[in-house]
Coordinates of C-alpha atoms in Angstrom, one line a residue:
Chain A
M680 CA 193.6 142.8 125.1
E681 CA 190.4 144.1 126.4
L682 CA 190.1 147.8 127.4
W683 CA 186.8 149.1 128.7
F684 CA 185.7 152.6 129.6
T685 CA 183.0 152.5 132.3
E686 CA 180.8 155.3 133.5
R687 CA 178.5 154.9 136.5
H688 CA 175.1 156.3 135.5
T689 CA 174.2 155.8 139.2
S690 CA 176.0 154.0 141.9
N691 CA 174.1 150.9 140.8
V692 CA 174.2 151.2 137.0
K693 CA 177.3 151.0 134.7
F694 CA 177.6 151.7 131.0
S695 CA 180.8 150.4 129.4
I696 CA 182.3 150.9 126.0
R697 CA 185.1 148.8 124.5
V698 CA 188.0 151.1 123.8
D699 CA 190.6 150.6 121.1
R700 CA 193.1 153.0 122.7
Q701 CA 193.3 156.1 124.8
L702 CA 194.4 158.9 122.5
Y703 CA 194.8 161.6 125.2
S704 CA 194.8 162.1 128.9
A705 CA 195.6 165.2 131.0
Q706 CA 194.5 167.2 134.0
S707 CA 193.8 170.8 133.2
E708 CA 193.3 173.6 135.7
F709 CA 189.7 172.6 135.8
Q710 CA 189.2 169.0 135.1
R711 CA 190.5 165.7 133.8
I712 CA 190.3 165.4 130.0
D713 CA 190.4 162.1 128.1
V714 CA 189.9 161.1 124.5
F715 CA 189.4 157.5 123.5
D716 CA 188.9 155.7 120.2
S717 CA 186.3 152.9 120.0
K718 CA 184.8 150.7 117.4
E719 CA 181.2 151.3 118.4
F720 CA 181.2 155.0 118.9
G721 CA 184.3 156.3 117.1
R722 CA 186.2 158.8 119.2
F723 CA 184.8 160.1 122.4
L724 CA 185.6 162.8 124.9
T725 CA 185.2 162.5 128.7
L726 CA 185.6 165.2 131.3
D727 CA 186.3 164.0 134.9
G728 CA 185.2 160.5 133.6
Y729 CA 181.8 161.7 132.4
M730 CA 180.8 161.1 128.8
M731 CA 180.7 164.4 126.9
L732 CA 180.3 163.3 123.3
T733 CA 180.9 160.4 120.9
E734 CA 181.4 160.8 117.2
K735 CA 178.5 158.4 116.7
D736 CA 175.7 160.2 118.5
E737 CA 176.9 163.8 119.1
F738 CA 174.8 164.9 116.1
I739 CA 171.6 164.3 118.2
Y740 CA 172.7 166.6 121.0
H741 CA 174.1 169.3 118.8
E742 CA 171.3 169.4 116.4
M743 CA 168.6 169.5 119.1
I744 CA 170.3 172.2 121.2
T745 CA 170.8 174.4 118.1
H746 CA 168.1 173.9 115.5
V747 CA 165.1 174.0 117.9
P748 CA 165.6 177.7 118.9
M749 CA 166.9 178.6 115.4
A750 CA 163.6 177.4 113.8
V751 CA 161.6 179.5 116.3
H752 CA 163.4 182.8 116.3
P753 CA 162.9 184.6 113.0
G754 CA 166.2 186.4 112.8
V755 CA 169.0 185.3 115.0
K756 CA 172.1 187.5 114.4
R757 CA 174.1 187.5 117.7
V758 CA 174.6 184.4 119.7
L759 CA 176.2 183.6 123.0
V760 CA 177.4 180.0 123.5
I761 CA 178.5 179.0 127.0
G762 CA 180.7 175.9 127.3
A763 CA 180.7 174.0 124.0
G764 CA 184.5 173.7 123.9
D765 CA 184.1 170.7 121.5
G766 CA 182.8 173.0 118.8
G767 CA 179.6 171.0 118.0
V768 CA 177.2 173.8 118.7
I769 CA 179.4 176.2 116.7
R770 CA 179.5 173.8 113.8
E771 CA 175.7 173.8 113.7
L772 CA 175.3 177.6 114.2
T773 CA 177.7 178.6 111.5
R774 CA 175.6 176.8 109.0
Y775 CA 173.1 179.7 109.2
H776 CA 174.2 182.6 107.0
G777 CA 172.0 185.0 109.0
V778 CA 174.1 184.6 112.1
E779 CA 176.5 187.5 112.2
H780 CA 178.5 187.0 115.5
I781 CA 179.0 184.2 118.0
D782 CA 180.6 184.7 121.4
M783 CA 181.8 181.4 122.7
V784 CA 182.7 181.4 126.4
E785 CA 184.6 178.3 127.5
I786 CA 186.3 178.1 130.8
D787 CA 188.9 175.6 129.9
P788 CA 191.3 176.4 127.0
L789 CA 192.7 172.9 127.1
V790 CA 189.3 171.4 126.1
V791 CA 189.3 173.5 123.0
E792 CA 192.9 172.6 122.1
V793 CA 192.3 168.9 122.6
C794 CA 189.1 168.9 120.6
R795 CA 190.8 170.8 117.7
K796 CA 193.4 168.1 117.6
Y797 CA 191.4 164.9 118.3
L798 CA 187.8 165.7 117.4
P799 CA 187.9 167.6 114.1
R800 CA 184.4 166.5 113.2
T801 CA 182.9 168.7 115.9
A802 CA 185.7 171.4 116.2
C803 CA 185.8 172.0 112.4
R804 CA 184.2 175.5 112.5
L805 CA 185.9 177.1 115.5
D806 CA 187.9 179.3 113.1
D807 CA 184.8 180.7 111.4
P808 CA 185.5 184.5 111.3
R809 CA 182.1 185.2 113.0
V810 CA 183.3 183.3 116.2
S811 CA 185.0 184.9 119.1
I812 CA 186.3 182.5 121.7
H813 CA 186.5 183.9 125.3
Y814 CA 188.3 181.7 127.8
E815 CA 186.3 182.8 130.9
D816 CA 183.8 181.6 133.4
G817 CA 180.4 181.8 131.7
L818 CA 178.8 182.9 135.0
K819 CA 181.1 186.0 135.1
F820 CA 180.9 186.7 131.4
V821 CA 177.1 187.2 131.4
R822 CA 177.2 189.5 134.5
S823 CA 178.4 192.4 132.4
V824 CA 176.2 192.0 129.3
E825 CA 172.9 193.6 128.7
N826 CA 170.4 193.4 125.8
E827 CA 173.0 191.9 123.5
Y828 CA 172.0 188.5 122.2
D829 CA 169.1 186.9 120.2
L830 CA 170.1 183.5 121.4
I831 CA 172.0 182.0 124.3
I832 CA 172.9 178.3 124.2
V833 CA 174.1 176.9 127.5
D834 CA 176.0 173.8 126.6
S835 CA 177.2 173.0 130.1
T836 CA 178.6 170.0 131.8
D837 CA 176.7 168.6 134.8
P838 CA 175.6 170.7 137.7
F839 CA 178.7 169.9 139.8
G840 CA 182.4 170.6 139.1
P841 CA 183.3 173.5 136.7
G842 CA 179.7 173.6 135.3
E843 CA 178.0 174.2 138.7
G844 CA 177.6 178.0 138.3
L845 CA 175.7 177.5 135.1
F846 CA 172.7 176.0 137.0
T847 CA 172.2 178.9 139.4
K848 CA 169.4 181.4 139.6
E849 CA 172.0 184.3 139.3
F850 CA 173.2 182.8 136.0
Y851 CA 169.7 182.4 134.5
G852 CA 168.8 185.9 135.6
N853 CA 171.9 187.3 133.9
C854 CA 171.1 185.4 130.8
Y855 CA 167.7 187.0 130.8
K856 CA 169.3 190.4 131.0
A857 CA 171.8 189.6 128.3
L858 CA 169.1 188.7 125.9
R859 CA 167.2 191.1 123.6
E860 CA 163.5 191.6 124.1
D861 CA 162.7 188.6 121.9
G862 CA 165.7 186.5 122.9
I863 CA 165.7 182.7 123.6
M864 CA 167.9 180.7 126.0
V865 CA 168.4 177.0 125.5
N866 CA 170.2 174.8 127.9
Q867 CA 171.1 171.2 128.5
H868 CA 168.7 170.2 131.2
E869 CA 169.8 166.8 132.5
S870 CA 167.6 163.7 132.5
P871 CA 164.3 162.8 134.2
F872 CA 164.9 159.1 134.7
Y873 CA 167.5 158.4 137.5
E874 CA 166.7 160.1 140.7
D875 CA 169.8 162.3 141.1
D876 CA 169.5 163.5 137.5
A877 CA 165.8 164.2 138.0
V878 CA 166.4 166.3 141.1
A879 CA 169.1 168.3 139.1
M880 CA 166.6 168.7 136.3
Q881 CA 163.8 170.0 138.6
R882 CA 166.2 172.4 140.3
A883 CA 167.3 173.9 137.0
H884 CA 163.7 174.1 135.8
K885 CA 162.5 175.9 138.9
R886 CA 165.2 178.5 138.6
I887 CA 164.5 179.1 134.9
V888 CA 160.8 179.3 135.4
E889 CA 161.5 182.1 138.0
S890 CA 163.5 184.0 135.5
F891 CA 161.7 183.7 132.2
D892 CA 158.2 184.3 130.9
I893 CA 158.1 181.2 128.8
S894 CA 159.9 178.1 129.9
R895 CA 159.3 174.6 128.3
V896 CA 161.3 171.4 128.2
Y897 CA 162.0 169.1 125.3
Q898 CA 163.6 165.7 124.9
A899 CA 165.8 163.6 122.7
H900 CA 167.2 160.1 122.5
I901 CA 170.9 160.3 123.3
P902 CA 172.1 156.7 123.8
T903 CA 175.4 157.5 125.5
Y904 CA 174.0 159.7 128.2
P905 CA 172.5 158.2 131.4
S906 CA 169.2 156.5 130.6
G907 CA 169.4 157.7 127.0
H908 CA 166.5 160.1 127.8
W909 CA 167.9 163.6 127.7
L910 CA 166.2 167.0 128.2
F911 CA 166.8 170.5 127.0
G912 CA 165.3 173.7 128.4
F913 CA 163.8 176.3 126.1
A914 CA 163.3 179.7 127.8
S915 CA 162.1 182.8 126.1
K916 CA 160.8 186.3 126.6
K917 CA 158.4 186.2 123.7
Y918 CA 158.4 183.2 121.5
H919 CA 156.6 179.9 122.2
P920 CA 158.7 177.0 121.1
V921 CA 155.9 175.2 119.3
R922 CA 153.3 177.9 118.4
N923 CA 156.1 180.1 117.0
L924 CA 157.9 177.4 115.1
N925 CA 158.3 178.6 111.6
A926 CA 158.6 175.3 109.8
V927 CA 158.3 176.7 106.3
A928 CA 161.1 179.2 106.8
W929 CA 163.4 176.7 108.4
N930 CA 162.9 174.1 105.7
M931 CA 163.5 176.8 103.0
L932 CA 167.0 177.1 104.4
G933 CA 167.7 173.6 103.0
L934 CA 169.9 172.5 105.9
S935 CA 170.4 168.8 106.0
T936 CA 170.1 167.1 109.4
R937 CA 170.2 163.6 110.7
Y938 CA 168.0 163.9 113.8
Y939 CA 166.1 167.2 113.8
T940 CA 163.1 167.8 111.6
T941 CA 160.4 170.4 112.0
Q942 CA 157.9 167.6 112.6
L943 CA 160.1 166.2 115.3
H944 CA 160.4 169.7 116.8
A945 CA 156.8 169.8 118.0
G946 CA 156.9 166.1 119.0
A947 CA 160.0 166.7 121.2
F948 CA 157.9 169.0 123.4
A949 CA 155.3 166.3 124.1
L950 CA 156.7 164.8 127.2
P951 CA 155.9 161.6 129.1
Y952 CA 153.3 162.2 131.9
Y953 CA 155.8 161.4 134.7
V954 CA 158.2 164.1 133.3
E955 CA 155.4 166.6 133.0
E956 CA 154.6 165.9 136.7
L957 CA 158.2 166.4 137.8
L958 CA 158.2 169.7 136.0
R959 CA 154.8 170.8 137.4
D960 CA 156.0 170.0 140.9
V961 CA 158.5 172.9 140.7
E962 CA 156.5 175.4 138.6
Chain B
M613 CA 179.7 141.6 148.1
E614 CA 179.2 143.0 144.6
L615 CA 176.9 141.2 142.2
W616 CA 176.3 142.7 138.7
F617 CA 174.1 141.6 135.9
T618 CA 175.6 142.6 132.5
E619 CA 174.0 142.6 129.1
R620 CA 176.0 143.2 126.0
H621 CA 174.0 145.7 123.9
T622 CA 176.5 145.0 121.1
S623 CA 179.8 143.2 121.3
N624 CA 181.4 146.5 122.2
V625 CA 178.9 147.9 124.7
K626 CA 177.9 146.6 128.1
F627 CA 175.0 147.7 130.4
S628 CA 175.3 146.5 134.0
I629 CA 172.9 146.6 136.9
R630 CA 173.9 146.0 140.5
V631 CA 171.9 143.0 141.8
D632 CA 170.8 142.4 145.4
R633 CA 170.1 138.8 144.8
Q634 CA 169.0 136.3 142.1
L635 CA 165.5 135.2 143.0
Y636 CA 165.0 132.5 140.3
S637 CA 166.9 130.7 137.6
A638 CA 165.8 127.8 135.4
Q639 CA 166.0 126.5 131.9
S640 CA 162.6 125.9 130.4
E641 CA 162.0 123.9 127.2
F642 CA 162.5 127.2 125.3
Q643 CA 164.9 129.5 127.1
R644 CA 166.7 130.3 130.2
I645 CA 164.6 132.3 132.7
D646 CA 166.1 134.5 135.5
V647 CA 164.6 136.9 137.9
F648 CA 166.8 139.3 139.9
D649 CA 166.2 141.9 142.6
S650 CA 168.0 145.2 142.4
K651 CA 168.1 148.6 144.2
E652 CA 167.9 150.7 141.0
F653 CA 165.3 148.9 139.0
G654 CA 163.4 146.7 141.5
R655 CA 162.8 143.2 140.2
F656 CA 163.8 142.4 136.7
L657 CA 163.2 139.4 134.3
T658 CA 165.7 138.2 131.7
L659 CA 165.3 135.5 129.1
D660 CA 168.5 134.0 127.7
G661 CA 170.3 136.8 129.4
Y662 CA 168.4 139.6 127.6
M663 CA 166.5 142.2 129.6
M664 CA 162.7 141.7 129.3
L665 CA 161.4 144.1 131.9
T666 CA 162.3 145.9 135.1
E667 CA 159.8 147.1 137.7
K668 CA 161.1 150.6 137.3
D669 CA 160.6 151.2 133.6
E670 CA 158.2 148.5 132.4
F671 CA 155.3 151.0 132.5
I672 CA 156.8 152.8 129.5
Y673 CA 156.8 149.7 127.2
H674 CA 153.5 148.4 128.4
E675 CA 151.7 151.7 128.2
M676 CA 153.1 152.5 124.7
I677 CA 152.3 149.2 123.2
T678 CA 148.7 149.2 124.5
H679 CA 147.3 152.7 124.7
V680 CA 148.5 153.9 121.3
P681 CA 146.2 151.5 119.4
M682 CA 143.5 151.7 122.0
A683 CA 143.3 155.5 121.6
V684 CA 142.9 155.1 117.8
H685 CA 140.4 152.2 117.3
P686 CA 137.0 153.4 118.4
G687 CA 135.7 150.0 119.7
V688 CA 138.2 147.3 120.5
K689 CA 136.3 144.2 121.8
R690 CA 138.4 141.2 120.9
V691 CA 142.2 141.2 121.3
L692 CA 144.9 138.8 120.5
V693 CA 148.2 139.2 122.5
I694 CA 151.2 137.2 121.4
G695 CA 154.0 136.7 123.9
A696 CA 153.5 138.9 126.9
G697 CA 153.9 136.1 129.5
D698 CA 154.8 138.7 132.1
G699 CA 151.3 140.0 132.0
G700 CA 152.1 143.7 131.5
V701 CA 150.1 144.1 128.3
I702 CA 147.1 142.2 129.9
R703 CA 147.2 144.5 132.9
E704 CA 146.9 147.6 130.7
L705 CA 144.3 146.0 128.4
T706 CA 142.0 144.9 131.2
R707 CA 141.6 148.5 132.3
Y708 CA 139.3 149.0 129.3
H709 CA 135.7 148.0 130.1
G710 CA 135.0 147.8 126.4
V711 CA 137.4 144.9 125.9
E712 CA 135.3 141.7 126.0
H713 CA 137.8 139.0 125.3
I714 CA 141.6 138.6 125.2
D715 CA 143.4 135.6 123.8
M716 CA 146.9 135.5 125.1
V717 CA 149.3 133.2 123.2
E718 CA 152.5 132.5 125.1
I719 CA 154.8 129.7 124.0
D720 CA 156.4 129.2 127.4
P721 CA 154.2 128.2 130.4
L722 CA 157.1 128.6 132.8
V723 CA 157.5 132.3 132.0
V724 CA 153.9 132.8 133.1
E725 CA 154.3 130.7 136.2
V726 CA 157.5 132.6 137.2
C727 CA 156.0 136.0 136.5
R728 CA 152.9 135.2 138.6
K729 CA 155.2 134.3 141.5
Y730 CA 157.9 136.9 141.2
L731 CA 156.5 139.8 139.2
P732 CA 153.0 140.4 140.6
R733 CA 153.0 144.0 139.5
T734 CA 152.8 143.0 135.9
A735 CA 151.1 139.6 136.2
C736 CA 148.3 141.0 138.4
R737 CA 145.5 140.7 135.8
L738 CA 146.2 137.4 134.2
D739 CA 143.2 135.9 136.0
D740 CA 140.8 138.4 134.6
P741 CA 137.8 136.4 133.4
R742 CA 138.1 137.9 129.9
V743 CA 141.6 136.4 129.4
S744 CA 142.2 133.0 127.8
I745 CA 145.8 131.9 128.0
H746 CA 147.0 129.5 125.2
Y747 CA 150.3 127.9 125.6
E748 CA 151.2 127.7 122.0
D749 CA 153.5 129.0 119.3
G750 CA 152.0 132.3 118.2
L751 CA 153.0 131.7 114.6
K752 CA 150.9 128.5 114.6
F753 CA 148.0 130.0 116.5
V754 CA 147.3 132.8 114.0
R755 CA 147.4 130.5 111.0
S756 CA 143.9 129.1 111.7
V757 CA 142.2 132.4 112.6
E758 CA 140.2 134.6 110.3
N759 CA 138.5 138.0 110.7
E760 CA 138.4 137.6 114.5
Y761 CA 140.3 140.4 116.3
D762 CA 140.1 144.2 116.5
L763 CA 143.6 144.4 117.8
I764 CA 146.7 142.2 117.8
I765 CA 149.6 143.1 120.1
V766 CA 152.8 141.3 119.3
D767 CA 154.8 141.5 122.5
S768 CA 157.7 139.4 121.2
T769 CA 161.2 138.8 122.3
D770 CA 164.0 139.6 119.8
P771 CA 164.0 138.2 116.3
F772 CA 166.2 135.2 117.2
G773 CA 165.5 132.3 119.6
P774 CA 161.8 131.5 120.5
G775 CA 160.6 134.8 119.1
E776 CA 162.1 134.4 115.6
G777 CA 158.8 133.2 113.9
L778 CA 157.1 136.4 115.0
F779 CA 159.2 138.5 112.7
T780 CA 158.4 136.6 109.4
K781 CA 156.3 137.6 106.5
E782 CA 154.1 134.6 107.0
F783 CA 153.3 135.7 110.5
Y784 CA 152.4 139.3 109.6
G785 CA 150.3 138.0 106.7
N786 CA 148.4 135.7 109.1
C787 CA 147.9 138.6 111.5
Y788 CA 146.4 140.6 108.7
K789 CA 144.0 137.8 108.0
A790 CA 143.1 137.3 111.7
L791 CA 142.1 141.0 112.0
R792 CA 138.7 142.4 111.2
E793 CA 138.4 144.9 108.4
D794 CA 139.3 147.8 110.7
G795 CA 141.8 145.9 112.8
I796 CA 145.2 147.1 114.1
M797 CA 148.4 145.2 114.7
V798 CA 151.0 146.7 117.0
N799 CA 154.4 145.1 117.5
Q800 CA 157.7 145.7 119.4
H801 CA 159.9 146.8 116.6
E802 CA 163.5 146.8 117.9
S803 CA 165.7 149.9 117.9
P804 CA 167.2 152.1 115.2
F805 CA 170.5 152.9 116.9
Y806 CA 172.9 149.9 117.0
E807 CA 173.6 148.4 113.7
D808 CA 172.2 144.8 114.3
D809 CA 169.1 146.2 115.9
A810 CA 168.6 148.6 113.0
V811 CA 168.8 145.8 110.5
A812 CA 166.2 143.7 112.4
M813 CA 164.0 146.8 112.6
Q814 CA 164.3 147.4 108.8
R815 CA 163.6 143.7 108.1
A816 CA 160.4 143.7 110.3
H817 CA 159.3 147.0 108.7
K818 CA 159.7 145.8 105.2
R819 CA 157.6 142.7 105.9
I820 CA 154.8 144.6 107.6
V821 CA 154.7 147.2 104.8
E822 CA 154.2 144.3 102.4
S823 CA 151.2 143.0 104.4
F824 CA 149.4 146.1 105.6
D825 CA 147.8 149.1 104.0
I826 CA 149.0 151.5 106.7
S827 CA 152.2 150.9 108.5
R828 CA 153.9 153.5 110.7
V829 CA 156.5 153.4 113.4
Y830 CA 156.6 155.1 116.8
Q831 CA 159.2 155.5 119.5
A832 CA 159.6 155.6 123.3
H833 CA 162.4 156.1 125.8
I834 CA 163.0 152.8 127.5
P835 CA 166.2 153.1 129.5
T836 CA 166.9 149.4 130.1
Y837 CA 166.7 148.4 126.4
P838 CA 169.8 148.8 124.1
S839 CA 170.4 152.5 123.4
G840 CA 167.2 153.4 125.3
H841 CA 165.6 154.3 122.0
W842 CA 162.9 151.7 121.3
L843 CA 160.4 151.5 118.4
F844 CA 156.9 150.0 118.0
G845 CA 155.1 149.2 114.7
F846 CA 151.6 150.3 114.1
A847 CA 150.0 148.5 111.2
S848 CA 146.4 148.8 110.2
K849 CA 143.8 148.1 107.5
K850 CA 142.0 151.4 107.9
Y851 CA 143.0 153.7 110.8
H852 CA 145.8 156.1 110.6
P853 CA 147.7 156.2 113.9
V854 CA 147.7 160.0 114.2
R855 CA 144.8 161.3 112.0
N856 CA 142.4 158.8 113.6
L857 CA 143.6 159.4 117.2
N858 CA 140.5 160.1 119.2
A859 CA 142.0 162.1 122.0
V860 CA 138.7 163.3 123.5
A861 CA 137.3 159.8 123.7
W862 CA 140.4 158.3 125.2
N863 CA 140.7 161.1 127.8
M864 CA 137.1 160.6 128.7
L865 CA 137.9 157.1 129.9
G866 CA 139.9 158.6 132.7
L867 CA 142.7 156.1 132.7
S868 CA 145.7 157.3 134.6
T869 CA 149.1 156.7 133.0
R870 CA 152.7 157.5 133.8
Y871 CA 154.1 157.8 130.3
Y872 CA 151.4 157.8 127.7
T873 CA 149.3 161.0 127.0
T874 CA 147.3 161.7 123.9
Q875 CA 149.7 164.7 123.2
L876 CA 152.7 162.4 123.4
H877 CA 150.8 159.9 121.1
A878 CA 151.2 162.2 118.1
G879 CA 154.8 163.2 119.1
A880 CA 155.9 159.6 119.3
F881 CA 155.3 159.2 115.6
A882 CA 157.6 162.2 114.8
L883 CA 160.8 160.2 114.2
P884 CA 164.4 161.4 113.9
Y885 CA 165.4 161.9 110.3
Y886 CA 167.9 159.1 110.3
V887 CA 165.2 156.7 111.5
E888 CA 162.8 157.9 108.8
E889 CA 165.5 157.2 106.3
L890 CA 166.1 153.7 107.5
L891 CA 162.4 153.0 107.2
R892 CA 162.1 154.6 103.7
D893 CA 165.0 152.5 102.5
V894 CA 162.8 149.4 102.8
E895 CA 159.4 150.8 102.0

C-alpha cells in the first residue's frame, strides 16, 4: 500500500510525505487536526492540512523561536506564549531555571490533548508547575494585560483561519503594551520565497515595525515548511538582537541544542539581499 | 490538463512542480536531459530526473558558489570551472573585470547546447572571450595541470552518475595541485538533512579535509534542492573564508546581487550545531 500526505506549498508546488498510517483525525471547534506516522519524519501534526511540525525537524523551529530571545534578554522571568499547543516552545523554555512563570494561551484545547497523547516529545513539559495553560483567543488575552512579561513568543499558525488575529496591528500593539520596558516579542514570520508567503511576511513586518522600536528578522532552514526558508521576527523595546547577544552568559547555562548556537545566532540575522529588500519596502 | 514533474528527495519524500510544457528531452552519451516550463519556477533543467536549476532560484546557487571565494581572494585572474554547463557560474564570474581567463570543463556538450538554446538567462556569457570551453571529464582534465589557477569552482551534479569522479580523493588532490599557492577551491557539497545526502556530504568533506589546509563549509537556502538546505565547501591553501573576507574591496566593485551580501557571507559559515557535528565526525 502507498499512502501519501501532500501539502500544496503554492497552487503549483506540492510536497509529499509517505505515511505509514494516520494516527488521529478530528474536527475541533476551530480546525481539522490530523496526526500521521511516517518513516522519514516520524510523527507529524497537521492543522487544516498544513504541516505544523514533524518529529524530525521540529527542533529547528522550537530552538530558533526560543533561544534567540533568551540569549539576548539578561533575565527572563515571566513569559507569554501564544499558540504553541504542541508544547515545543514550552519544552525549550522550561529548560531555563530563571524562568518563573509561563502563560500559554492556546485557542484550541483539542490540539493540546492530541499532542499530549501523540506527540510526547514536544508535549513533555506542559505539566511543569511554572506553566499555566489558558484556552483562549490570544488576541483577546493580551488586550487586558499591561507591563507584565519579559518575553512574548507568538507561535502562531498561518495568517488565515484561527491564527489570523495574531497578525494584526491591534495584536502587536497589545503585545507591546503587555511587555515590560525591556521586553522582547518573537513571532513566526512566514517565508520570503513564494509570493503569497512573502506578502504575508511583509504585512506582518510592516505592522510590527509600526509598533516596536527595534524590529529585525532572522531565518532558519526548516525543510518541511514551504521552500524550507523560514523567518522569525524579533521585536523589542530596548535590546538589539545581535549587539545585545550575551553569548558568554548563554553558553554558561550549558544547554545542549541541535540547531541553535550563539555563533549561528548572529548569522541568522544576516539575510539574503532580496529578503532585506522585501523588508525595506515596508519599513 | 495537469502535468507535474516529481522528484523523489528520498524514497519517502516527493517534491512536485506543475509544468506548463516540456520544452526538450533527449538522452546524451552521459545522461538524460530535460527542460520544462512552469508557472512557479519559470524554465527548469533536470539531468537524469534530478533538478539542476530553475530560473526562479538559480541566482542563489550561482551567487553563493561564485561570490564567496571572489570576495576572499584578493586577485583572481585564472579560474577553472568544472561542470557548470548551464553557464550560471560563468555569468557570475565574467562580471569581474579582474578575471583574465576561465577554463570551463564540461563532460557533456549537449548540456551546453541545450542551455544555450533554452536557458539564455544562465548561458548568456558562455561566449565571453575569456572563456575556453573544454568538453572533457573534469577528473582527467585536472590530472595534467599544475600551479595554474587562483580559483577552482566544482559545480558538479550529485556523487553518482557522470559527476561521481568529482567527489573522489584523487580529484581533490589534483585540484590542490592545480591551484597556485594561495588558490581556493569551492564545490557544491550536498545537503546535511536527509540521511543519504548527509553521508555524501560527510564523505566529500573528509576527502577535502585530507587534501587542503583550510576546509570550511557554508550554507544557503535553495528551495528546489532536497530539504532546501544546501551546502558548499570552501577549501584553501592560505585564505580563511571569513577572516580573509575583504568586504570593503568587494563592495567597491559595485556588483549587484540578489542573495549574496558580504554580511551574509560570514553568516553563511555559521552552521547549525547538528551540521557542525556531522562535519567534526569526519575531520
